[in-house]
XYZ file of C-alpha atoms in Angstrom:
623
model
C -31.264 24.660 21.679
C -30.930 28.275 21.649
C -31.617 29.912 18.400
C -31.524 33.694 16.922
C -35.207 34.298 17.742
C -36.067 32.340 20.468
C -34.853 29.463 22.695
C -36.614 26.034 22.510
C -35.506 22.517 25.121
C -35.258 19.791 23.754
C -35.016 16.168 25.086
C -31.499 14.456 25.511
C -32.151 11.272 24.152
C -29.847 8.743 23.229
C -31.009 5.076 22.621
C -27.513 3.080 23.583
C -28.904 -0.571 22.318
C -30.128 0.120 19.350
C -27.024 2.872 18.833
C -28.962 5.973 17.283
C -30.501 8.786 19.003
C -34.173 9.034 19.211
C -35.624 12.208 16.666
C -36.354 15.452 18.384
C -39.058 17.933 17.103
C -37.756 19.696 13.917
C -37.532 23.474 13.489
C -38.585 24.653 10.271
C -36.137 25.991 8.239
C -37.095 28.059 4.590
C -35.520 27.466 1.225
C -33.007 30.463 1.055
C -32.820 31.494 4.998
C -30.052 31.697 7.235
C -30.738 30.782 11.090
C -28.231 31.066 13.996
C -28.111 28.043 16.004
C -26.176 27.107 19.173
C -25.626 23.238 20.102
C -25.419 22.880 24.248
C -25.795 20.497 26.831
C -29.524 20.599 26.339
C -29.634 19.217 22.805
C -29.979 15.430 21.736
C -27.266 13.554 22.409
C -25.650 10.472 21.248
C -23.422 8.700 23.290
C -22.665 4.773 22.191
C -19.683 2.837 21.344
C -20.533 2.528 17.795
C -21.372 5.883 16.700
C -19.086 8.041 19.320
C -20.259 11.138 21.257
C -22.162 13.599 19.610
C -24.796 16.794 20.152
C -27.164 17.868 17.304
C -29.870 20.149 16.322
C -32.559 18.903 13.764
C -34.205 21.245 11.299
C -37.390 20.241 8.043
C -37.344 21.546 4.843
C -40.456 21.565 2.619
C -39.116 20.680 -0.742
C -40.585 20.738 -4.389
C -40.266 17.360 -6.788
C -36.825 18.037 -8.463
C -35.223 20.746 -6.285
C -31.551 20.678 -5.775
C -30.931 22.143 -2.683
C -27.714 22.807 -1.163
C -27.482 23.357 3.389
C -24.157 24.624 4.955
C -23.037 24.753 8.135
C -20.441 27.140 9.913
C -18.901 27.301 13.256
C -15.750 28.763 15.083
C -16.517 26.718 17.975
C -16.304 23.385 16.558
C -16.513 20.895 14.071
C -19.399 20.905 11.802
C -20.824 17.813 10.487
C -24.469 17.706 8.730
C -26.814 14.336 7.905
C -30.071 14.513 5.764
C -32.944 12.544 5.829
C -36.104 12.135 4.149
C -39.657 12.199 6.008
C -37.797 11.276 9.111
C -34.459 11.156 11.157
C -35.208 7.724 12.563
C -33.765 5.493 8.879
C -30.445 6.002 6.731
C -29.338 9.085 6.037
C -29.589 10.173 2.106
C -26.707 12.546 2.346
C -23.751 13.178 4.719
C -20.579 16.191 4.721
C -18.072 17.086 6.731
C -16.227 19.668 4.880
C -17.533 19.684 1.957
C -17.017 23.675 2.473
C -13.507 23.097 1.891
C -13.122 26.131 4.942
C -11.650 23.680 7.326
C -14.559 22.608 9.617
C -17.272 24.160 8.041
C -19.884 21.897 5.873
C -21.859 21.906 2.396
C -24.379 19.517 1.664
C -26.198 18.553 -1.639
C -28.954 16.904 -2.410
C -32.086 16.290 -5.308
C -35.131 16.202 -3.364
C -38.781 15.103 -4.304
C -42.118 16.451 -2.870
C -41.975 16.323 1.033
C -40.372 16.802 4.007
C -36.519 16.273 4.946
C -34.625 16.640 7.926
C -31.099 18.110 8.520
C -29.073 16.878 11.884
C -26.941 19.852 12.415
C -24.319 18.278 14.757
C -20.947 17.867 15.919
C -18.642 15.932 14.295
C -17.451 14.288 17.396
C -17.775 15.320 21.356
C -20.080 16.968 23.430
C -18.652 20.633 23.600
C -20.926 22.284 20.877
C -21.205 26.283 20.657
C -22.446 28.677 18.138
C -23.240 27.780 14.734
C -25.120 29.365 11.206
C -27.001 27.018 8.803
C -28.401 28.021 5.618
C -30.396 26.261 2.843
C -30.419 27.683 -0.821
C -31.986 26.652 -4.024
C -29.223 25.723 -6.649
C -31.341 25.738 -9.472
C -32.113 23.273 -12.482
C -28.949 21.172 -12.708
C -26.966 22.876 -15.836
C -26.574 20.331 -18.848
C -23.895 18.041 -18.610
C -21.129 18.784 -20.960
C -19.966 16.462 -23.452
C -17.168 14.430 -22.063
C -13.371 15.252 -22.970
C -11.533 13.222 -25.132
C -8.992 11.462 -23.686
C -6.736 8.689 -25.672
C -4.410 5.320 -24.129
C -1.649 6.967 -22.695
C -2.943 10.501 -21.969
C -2.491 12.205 -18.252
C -4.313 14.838 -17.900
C -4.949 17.748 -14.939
C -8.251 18.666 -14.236
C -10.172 20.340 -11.546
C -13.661 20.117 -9.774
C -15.715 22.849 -8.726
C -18.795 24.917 -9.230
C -18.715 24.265 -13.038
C -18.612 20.841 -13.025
C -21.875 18.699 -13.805
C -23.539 17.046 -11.181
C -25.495 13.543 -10.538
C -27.069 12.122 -7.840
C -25.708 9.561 -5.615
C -27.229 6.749 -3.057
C -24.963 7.000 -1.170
C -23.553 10.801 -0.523
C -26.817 12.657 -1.924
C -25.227 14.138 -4.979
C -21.643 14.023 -6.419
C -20.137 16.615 -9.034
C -17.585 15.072 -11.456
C -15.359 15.876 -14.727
C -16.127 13.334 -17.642
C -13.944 11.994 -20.274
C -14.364 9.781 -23.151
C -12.234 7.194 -24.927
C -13.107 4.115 -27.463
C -12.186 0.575 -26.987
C -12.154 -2.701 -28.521
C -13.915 -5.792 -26.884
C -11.251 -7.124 -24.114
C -8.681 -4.203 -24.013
C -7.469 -3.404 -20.832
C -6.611 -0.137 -19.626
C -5.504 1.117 -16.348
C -7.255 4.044 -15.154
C -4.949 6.168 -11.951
C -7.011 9.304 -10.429
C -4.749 11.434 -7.912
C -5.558 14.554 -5.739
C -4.318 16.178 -2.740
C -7.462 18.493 -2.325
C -9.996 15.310 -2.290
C -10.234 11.712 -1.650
C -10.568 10.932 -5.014
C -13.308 7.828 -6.576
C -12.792 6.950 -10.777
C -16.340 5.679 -12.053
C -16.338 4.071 -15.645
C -19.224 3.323 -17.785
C -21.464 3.834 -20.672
C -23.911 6.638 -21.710
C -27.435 5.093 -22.438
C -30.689 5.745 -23.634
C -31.902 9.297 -22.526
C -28.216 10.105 -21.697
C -28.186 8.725 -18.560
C -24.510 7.365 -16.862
C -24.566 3.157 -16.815
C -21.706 2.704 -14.406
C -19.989 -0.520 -14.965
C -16.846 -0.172 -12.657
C -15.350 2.118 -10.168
C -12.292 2.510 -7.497
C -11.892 4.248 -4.412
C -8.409 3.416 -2.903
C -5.705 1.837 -4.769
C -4.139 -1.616 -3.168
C -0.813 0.568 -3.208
C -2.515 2.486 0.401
C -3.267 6.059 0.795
C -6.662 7.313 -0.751
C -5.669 7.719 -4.599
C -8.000 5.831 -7.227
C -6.236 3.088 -9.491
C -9.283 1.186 -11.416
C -8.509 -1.735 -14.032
C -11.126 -1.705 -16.681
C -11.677 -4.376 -19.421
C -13.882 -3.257 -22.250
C -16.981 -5.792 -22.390
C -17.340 -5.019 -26.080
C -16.286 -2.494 -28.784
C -17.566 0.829 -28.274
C -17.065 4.473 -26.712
C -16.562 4.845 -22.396
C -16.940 7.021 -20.098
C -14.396 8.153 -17.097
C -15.831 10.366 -14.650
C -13.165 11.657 -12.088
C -15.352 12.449 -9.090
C -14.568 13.110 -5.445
C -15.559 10.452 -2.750
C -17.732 12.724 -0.346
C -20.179 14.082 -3.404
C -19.504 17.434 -2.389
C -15.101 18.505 -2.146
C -13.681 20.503 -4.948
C -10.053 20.970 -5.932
C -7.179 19.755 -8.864
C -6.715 16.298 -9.946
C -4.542 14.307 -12.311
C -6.214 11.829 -14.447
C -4.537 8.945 -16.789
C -5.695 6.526 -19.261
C -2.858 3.748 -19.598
C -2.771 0.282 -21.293
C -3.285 -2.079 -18.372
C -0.471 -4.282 -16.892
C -0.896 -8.136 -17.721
C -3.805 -10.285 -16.334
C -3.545 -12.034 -13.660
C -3.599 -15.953 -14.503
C -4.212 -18.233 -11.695
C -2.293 -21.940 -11.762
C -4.323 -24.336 -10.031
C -3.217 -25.477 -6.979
C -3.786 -28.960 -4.944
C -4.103 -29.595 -1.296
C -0.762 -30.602 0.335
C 1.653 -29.006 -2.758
C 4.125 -26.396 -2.073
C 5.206 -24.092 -4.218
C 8.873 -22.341 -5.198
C 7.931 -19.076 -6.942
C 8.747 -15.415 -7.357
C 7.812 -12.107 -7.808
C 9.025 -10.232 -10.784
C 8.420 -7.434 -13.324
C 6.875 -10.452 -15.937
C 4.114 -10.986 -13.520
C 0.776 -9.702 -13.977
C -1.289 -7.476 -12.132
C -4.646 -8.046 -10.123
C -7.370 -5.777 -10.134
C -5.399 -2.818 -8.455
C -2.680 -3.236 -10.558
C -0.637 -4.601 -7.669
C 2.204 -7.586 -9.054
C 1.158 -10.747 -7.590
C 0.845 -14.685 -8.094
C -2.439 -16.202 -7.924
C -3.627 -19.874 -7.278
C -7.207 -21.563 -7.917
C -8.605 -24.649 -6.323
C -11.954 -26.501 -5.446
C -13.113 -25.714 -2.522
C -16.280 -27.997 -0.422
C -18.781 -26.552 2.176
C -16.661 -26.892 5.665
C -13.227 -27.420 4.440
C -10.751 -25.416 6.815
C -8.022 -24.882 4.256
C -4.251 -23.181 5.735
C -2.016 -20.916 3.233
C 1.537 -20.286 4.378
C 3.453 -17.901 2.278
C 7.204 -16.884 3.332
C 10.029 -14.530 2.102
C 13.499 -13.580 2.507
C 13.328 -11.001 0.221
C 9.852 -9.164 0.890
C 6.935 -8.690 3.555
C 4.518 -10.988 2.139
C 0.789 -10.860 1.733
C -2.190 -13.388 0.974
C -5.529 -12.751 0.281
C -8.520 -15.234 -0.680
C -11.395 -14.747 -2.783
C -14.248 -16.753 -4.095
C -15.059 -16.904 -8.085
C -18.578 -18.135 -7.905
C -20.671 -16.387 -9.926
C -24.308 -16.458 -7.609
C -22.943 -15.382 -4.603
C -22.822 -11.375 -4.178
C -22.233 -11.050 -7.679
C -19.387 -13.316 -8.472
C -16.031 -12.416 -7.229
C -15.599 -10.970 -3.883
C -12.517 -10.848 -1.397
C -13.382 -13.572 1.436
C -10.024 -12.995 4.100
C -6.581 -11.688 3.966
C -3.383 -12.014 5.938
C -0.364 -10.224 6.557
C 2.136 -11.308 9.283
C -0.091 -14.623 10.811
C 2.820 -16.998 10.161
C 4.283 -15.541 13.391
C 7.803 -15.426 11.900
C 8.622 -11.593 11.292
C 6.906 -10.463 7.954
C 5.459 -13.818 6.971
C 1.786 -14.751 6.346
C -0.676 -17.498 7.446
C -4.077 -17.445 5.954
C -6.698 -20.100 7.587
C -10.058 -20.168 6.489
C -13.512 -22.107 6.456
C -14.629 -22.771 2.915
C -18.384 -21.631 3.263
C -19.761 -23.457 0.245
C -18.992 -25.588 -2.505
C -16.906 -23.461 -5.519
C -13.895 -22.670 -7.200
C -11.459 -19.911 -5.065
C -8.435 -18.132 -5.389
C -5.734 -17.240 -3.820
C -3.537 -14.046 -4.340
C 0.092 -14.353 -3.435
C 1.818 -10.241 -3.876
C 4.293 -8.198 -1.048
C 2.253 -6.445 1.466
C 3.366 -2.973 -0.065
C 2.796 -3.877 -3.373
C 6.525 -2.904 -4.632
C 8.358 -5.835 -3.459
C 9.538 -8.779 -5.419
C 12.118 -11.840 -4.851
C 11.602 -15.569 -4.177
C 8.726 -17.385 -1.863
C 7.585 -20.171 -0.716
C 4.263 -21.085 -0.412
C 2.601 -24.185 0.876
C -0.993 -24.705 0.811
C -2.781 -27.400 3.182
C -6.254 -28.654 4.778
C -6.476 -28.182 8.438
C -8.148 -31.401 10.183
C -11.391 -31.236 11.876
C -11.859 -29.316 14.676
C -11.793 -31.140 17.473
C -14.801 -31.314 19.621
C -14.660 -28.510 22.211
C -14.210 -29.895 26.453
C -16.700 -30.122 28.978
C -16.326 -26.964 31.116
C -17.805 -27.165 34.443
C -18.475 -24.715 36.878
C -16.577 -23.371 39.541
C -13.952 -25.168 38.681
C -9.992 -24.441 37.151
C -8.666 -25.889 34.297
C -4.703 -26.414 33.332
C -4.032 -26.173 30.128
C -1.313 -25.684 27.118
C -1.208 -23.999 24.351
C 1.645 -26.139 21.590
C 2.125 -26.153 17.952
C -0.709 -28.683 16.773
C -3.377 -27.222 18.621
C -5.927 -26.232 15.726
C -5.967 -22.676 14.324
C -8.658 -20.031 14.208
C -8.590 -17.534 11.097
C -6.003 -15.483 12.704
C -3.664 -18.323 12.959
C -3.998 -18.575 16.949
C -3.465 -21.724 18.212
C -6.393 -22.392 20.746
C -8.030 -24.601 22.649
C -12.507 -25.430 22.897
C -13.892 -25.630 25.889
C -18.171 -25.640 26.292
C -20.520 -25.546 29.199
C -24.429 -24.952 29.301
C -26.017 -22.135 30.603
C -29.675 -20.227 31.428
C -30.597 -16.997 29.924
C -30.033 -13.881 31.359
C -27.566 -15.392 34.011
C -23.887 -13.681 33.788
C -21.384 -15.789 33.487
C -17.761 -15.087 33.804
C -14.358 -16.744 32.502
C -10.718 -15.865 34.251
C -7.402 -16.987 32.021
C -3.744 -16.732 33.499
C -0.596 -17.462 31.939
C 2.553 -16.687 32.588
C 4.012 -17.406 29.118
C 1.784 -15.155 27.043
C -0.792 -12.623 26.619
C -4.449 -14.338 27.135
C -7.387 -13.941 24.722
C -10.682 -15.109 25.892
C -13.908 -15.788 23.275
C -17.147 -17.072 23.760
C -19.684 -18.370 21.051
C -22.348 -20.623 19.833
C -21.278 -24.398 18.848
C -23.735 -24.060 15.795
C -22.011 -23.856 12.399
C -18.899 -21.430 11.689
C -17.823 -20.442 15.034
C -18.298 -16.732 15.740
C -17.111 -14.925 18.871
C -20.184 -13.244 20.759
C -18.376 -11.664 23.725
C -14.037 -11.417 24.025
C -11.751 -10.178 26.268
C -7.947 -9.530 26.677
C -6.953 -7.522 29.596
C -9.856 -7.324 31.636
C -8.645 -8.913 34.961
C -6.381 -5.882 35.420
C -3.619 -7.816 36.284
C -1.032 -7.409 33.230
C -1.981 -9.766 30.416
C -4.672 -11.978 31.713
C -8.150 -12.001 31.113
C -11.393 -11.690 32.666
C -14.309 -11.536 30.045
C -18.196 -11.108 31.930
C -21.336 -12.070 29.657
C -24.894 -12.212 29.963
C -26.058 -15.386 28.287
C -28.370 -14.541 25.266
C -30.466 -17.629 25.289
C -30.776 -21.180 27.450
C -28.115 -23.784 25.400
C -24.485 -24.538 24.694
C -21.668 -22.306 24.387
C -18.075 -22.567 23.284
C -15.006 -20.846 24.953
C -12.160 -20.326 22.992
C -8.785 -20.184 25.177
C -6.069 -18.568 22.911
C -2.685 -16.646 23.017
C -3.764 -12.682 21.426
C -1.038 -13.321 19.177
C -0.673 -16.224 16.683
C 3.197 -16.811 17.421
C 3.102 -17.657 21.079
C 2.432 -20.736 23.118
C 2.655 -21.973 26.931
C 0.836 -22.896 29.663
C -2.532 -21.306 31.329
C -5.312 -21.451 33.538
C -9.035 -21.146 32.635
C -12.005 -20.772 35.303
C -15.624 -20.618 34.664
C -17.572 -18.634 37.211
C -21.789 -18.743 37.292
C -22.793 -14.882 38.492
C -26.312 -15.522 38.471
C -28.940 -13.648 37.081
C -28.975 -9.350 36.665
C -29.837 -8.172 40.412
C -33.247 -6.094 40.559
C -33.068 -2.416 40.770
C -33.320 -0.895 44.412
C -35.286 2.217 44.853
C -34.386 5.935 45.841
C -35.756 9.303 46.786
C -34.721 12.830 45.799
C -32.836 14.238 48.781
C -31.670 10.964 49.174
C -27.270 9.894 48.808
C -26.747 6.547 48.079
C -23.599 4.444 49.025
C -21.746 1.481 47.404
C -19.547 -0.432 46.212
C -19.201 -2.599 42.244
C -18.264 -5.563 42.127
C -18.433 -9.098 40.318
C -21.871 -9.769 42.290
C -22.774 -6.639 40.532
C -25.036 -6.577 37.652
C -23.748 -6.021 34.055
C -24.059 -3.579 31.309
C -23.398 -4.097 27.640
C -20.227 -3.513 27.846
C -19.421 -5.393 30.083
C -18.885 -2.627 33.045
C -20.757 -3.309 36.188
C -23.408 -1.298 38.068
C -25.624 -0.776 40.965
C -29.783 -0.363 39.795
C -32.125 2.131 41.519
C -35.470 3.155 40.762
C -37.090 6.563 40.715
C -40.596 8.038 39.974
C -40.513 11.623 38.758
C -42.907 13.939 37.519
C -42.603 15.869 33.806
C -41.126 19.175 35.259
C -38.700 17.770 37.761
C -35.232 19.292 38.043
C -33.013 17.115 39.570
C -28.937 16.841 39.941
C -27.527 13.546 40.218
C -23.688 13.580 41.015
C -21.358 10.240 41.622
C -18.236 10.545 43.260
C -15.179 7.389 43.180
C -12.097 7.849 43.924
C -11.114 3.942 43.163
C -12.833 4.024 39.372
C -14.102 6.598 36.798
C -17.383 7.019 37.630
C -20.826 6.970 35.456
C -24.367 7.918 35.616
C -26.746 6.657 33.109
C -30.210 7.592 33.630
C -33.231 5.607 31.304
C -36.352 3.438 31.038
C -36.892 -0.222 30.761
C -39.782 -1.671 28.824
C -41.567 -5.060 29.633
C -38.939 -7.553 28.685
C -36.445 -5.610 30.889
C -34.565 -3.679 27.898
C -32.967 -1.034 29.201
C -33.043 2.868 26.949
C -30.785 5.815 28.270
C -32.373 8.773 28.071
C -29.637 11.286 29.419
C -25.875 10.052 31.006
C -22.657 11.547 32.058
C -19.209 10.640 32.426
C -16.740 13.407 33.405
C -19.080 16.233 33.952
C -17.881 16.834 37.868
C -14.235 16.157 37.424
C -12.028 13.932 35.534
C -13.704 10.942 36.924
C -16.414 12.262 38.968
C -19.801 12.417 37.263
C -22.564 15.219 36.911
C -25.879 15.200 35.260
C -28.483 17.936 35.562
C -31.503 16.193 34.351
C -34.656 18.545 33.379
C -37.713 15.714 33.558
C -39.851 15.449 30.621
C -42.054 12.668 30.818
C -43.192 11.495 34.495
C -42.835 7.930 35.533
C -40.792 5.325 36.417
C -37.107 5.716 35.718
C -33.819 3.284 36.392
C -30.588 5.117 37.553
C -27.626 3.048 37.084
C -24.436 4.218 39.105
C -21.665 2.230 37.072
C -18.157 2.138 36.124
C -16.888 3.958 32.866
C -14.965 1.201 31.965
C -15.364 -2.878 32.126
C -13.957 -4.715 34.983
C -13.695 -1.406 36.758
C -14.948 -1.608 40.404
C -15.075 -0.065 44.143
C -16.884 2.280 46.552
C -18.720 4.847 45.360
C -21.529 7.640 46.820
C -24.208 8.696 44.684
C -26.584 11.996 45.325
C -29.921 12.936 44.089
C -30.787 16.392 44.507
C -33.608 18.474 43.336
C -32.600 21.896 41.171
C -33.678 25.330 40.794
């Protein structure tokens, strides 16, 4: 990390199973200074398949109870992206911006601080090419007084704008947010319908109450309307007679730009007609029917639902692409109503849907019945059912192939596959793998526990390479059962397959290697796994804190990977520094600057799973 006045290494560290990067040691950075920074190869880097490939810098501010600070971040070289923490990098972030700047790439964040110490990740938004960069941090004073709302009446529409001016609050989630604030009276149960649009900022519509002390009691709020794109629509029912709040805000705490802001009477409520198991229904959508909480025209059902009950809505249309969603209405779970699943096109017939679902607990539950873009209307049908018991999986044994069929009264997952069960016991920590063919449709192989809901632990849809089949490797988390599901990917197709359970044994023991030394290979199935599934080849190496070393792997049968780290006592493996493409477009490179002696684990693997063939693998030292 290479910075105006001097230039400081730091460690690449990027912990792939628990998916953050490790903290580096924090530069200090002064209330009102401006540093030039440079990210490069040498930085912290995070590399994982849930957070992406990224480099970044980390800086500590020494902040005063009350403070509201405000970092930036510019760069021509790339795109900016800035996290801050308090006390420590290693928990949630408190605030987060992208471009807050509103400069194309560059970013502003803002936050309240207390007494202490935060950190700022100065990093890339995404990759590993970083470059030159300036970050600042200034003091934006005591937070002006927050104007008294606007008035705004039932049927109003407004244009506003955020920036500078605006008042300011802070937010849990995005550090601080700046926001307009209107103000309108209602009578107990009015509804209104409350529609925030911008083009300069995703736009978020909070509505609430001003309490004691003047503090903001939020009491609802909308991000994304059900009609798509990121525009607010919010339906608000007054809880009792009095003067509201609207605050027009955007999302990411920190954008600016115009806005358009109106305050309409709401559309009717959505009334839900109970529903019984076994009834179908001849209905349609029309401009008399209310709207749900998005505004969005639909038809909604209720019923009883029990713990366990697998329950199968089937909605089709002529004259629309239909839609169903479910939701439960029982008050102590999460806080009463809460969307539970939603379908569009499961029926496997063109545009209509197929919701199936396990009830998870005795309550009441609805189900919403609307057109997938929200416009449409027309006649439906819609039939609601109880799927029967699941029927108890086969006994899959090893080594051997099964023939099998996929047909029309094979039982249903939730995405309306038809599939069969298959289980078979296994050891932990022995790899496992499960081959499906079929020449009639596109495989999809799951594996799970048999204890309650089932729950897919490890999948697979191409892997064998071979067109549409599937090969799907696992490492089995614990001694006991497990459940394969054998299913078409899609929920409209059926046929015939073949399913083959193969025992790999346990993860093969890391060899050893020198420096100097060029090892040769070749990945396999006997090979050992890696979380995601990819295989690789093990060897040990002891360095000492100063080593430079230069590790290249050369394939030309699969992209090649080098991913250098530590295991602790129960064999978990953490990646300290890795490389993909670094040598070529699938050749790999990593120089590797030792900072902690001891033992390490090299794994020469395959970029991708399934991936295999001969490889060479060098170990050099540096200068």
């Amino acid at each position: 990390m290479r910075r105006s006045t001097f230039i400081m290494t730091v460690s690449m560290i990027a912990l792939f199973a628990a998916g953050q990067a490790a903290a580096q040691d924090a530069t200090p950075l002064r209330v009102g200074q401006t540093v030039n920074g440079q990210l490069t190869a040498e930085d912290t880097k995070v590399d994982s398949e849930e957070l992406g490939q990224y480099l970044y810098d980390t800086w500590s501010i020494q902040a005063r109870d009350g403070q509201r600070l405000e970092v930036t971040m510019r760069s021509d070289a790339f795109d900016t992206y800035l996290e801050a923490y308090e006390g420590s990098d290693t928990g949630e972030a408190i605030a987060m911006d992208d471009d807050g700047l509103g400069e194309g790439t560059n970013s502003r964040l803002r936050f309240s601080a207390d007494n202490g110490t935060y950190i700022i990740r100065a990093r890339t938004l995404a990759g590993l090419e970083g470059g030159d960069y300036t970050i600042q941090v200034t003091d934006r004073g005591p937070a002006p007084r927050a104007p008294r709302p606007t008035a705004i009446r039932l049927g109003d529409d407004v244009d506003g704008a955020i920036s500078d001016r605006s008042p300011s609050e802070e937010d849990g989630q995005y550090g601080e947010y700046t926001y307009n604030g209107y103000s309108f009276r209602a009578r107990q149960g009015e509804r209104f319908a409350i529609t925030l649009e911008s083009e300069d900022f995703d736009p978020i519509v909070r509505v609430g109450r001003m309490g004691r002390g003047g503090a903001f009691e939020e009491l609802a709020q909308n991000d994304d309307s059900g009609a798509g794109g990121l525009n607010s629509y919010l339906i608000f029912t007054a809880p009792s007679n009095g003067e509201y709040v609207i605050r027009a805000a955007p999302l990411d705490g920190s954008a600016d730009g115009d806005y358009e802001l109106a305050l309409a009477e709401a559309p009717p409520p959505l009334v839900a007609r109970p529903i019984a198991v076994g009834e179908t229904v001849e209905a349609s959508l029309d401009a008399d029917d209310g709207g749900n909480a998005f505004g969005t025209r639909a038809d909604a059902y209720a019923f009883t639902g029990t713990t366990g009950q697998r329950i199968v809505a089937t909605m089709s249309s002529d004259a629309f692409d239909t839609y169903l969603e479910l939701f439960s209405e029982n008050p102590d779970e999460a806080g009463g109503r809460y969307a539970l699943d939603s379908d569009d096109d499961g029926a496997g017939e063109g545009t209509n849907s197929r919701l199936t679902y396990t009830i998870p607990s005795d309550g009441q539950y609805t189900i919403e019945a609307r057109a997938f873009t929200g416009e449409g209307e027309g006649a439906y049908t819609l039939t609601f059912e109880e799927a029967p018991p699941l029927p108890a999986p086969v006994a899959l044994s090893w080594g051997a192939t099964v023939q099998g069929e996929i047909v029309a009264e094979d039982p249903r997952d939730d995405e309306s596959r038809g599939f069969d069960a298959y289980s078979f016991s296994g050891t932990a920590g022995n790899r496992i793998q499960l081959i499906m063919r079929s020449g009639d449709f596109d495989t999809y192989l799951q594996v799970g526990s048999p204890e309650g809901d089932f729950y897919a632990m490890a999948s697979d849809d191409d892997g064998l390479g071979e067109g549409t089949d599937s090969r799907l490797n696992y490492i089995l988390p614990s001694d006991g059962e497990f459940v394969v599901r054998a299913s078409p990917l899609y929920a409209d197709a059926d046929g015939l397959y073949s399913l083959e359970l193969l025992d790999r044994g346990p993860q093969p023991l890391p060899g050893s290697i020198l420096v100097g030394a060029t090892a040769r290979g070749t990945l396999g199935e006997d090979d050992a796994l890696a979380e995601d599934g990819s295989f690789y080849d093990a060897y040990r190496i002891t360095v000492k804190a100063g080593d430079k070393l230069r590790l290249t792997m050369v394939s030309n049968e699969f992209d090649a990977f080098i991913d250098i780290g530590r295991e602790d006592e129960a064999g978990v493996f953490t990646s300290v520094v890795s490389d993909d493409d670094s040598l070529s477009d699938t050749h790999a490179k990593v120089d590797w600057a030792v900072e902690e002696e001891g033992d390490y684990v090299i794994r020469a693997r395959s970029f991708s799973s399934g991936q295999s063939g001969a490889y060479a693998l060098a170990i050099e030292p540096k200068e």
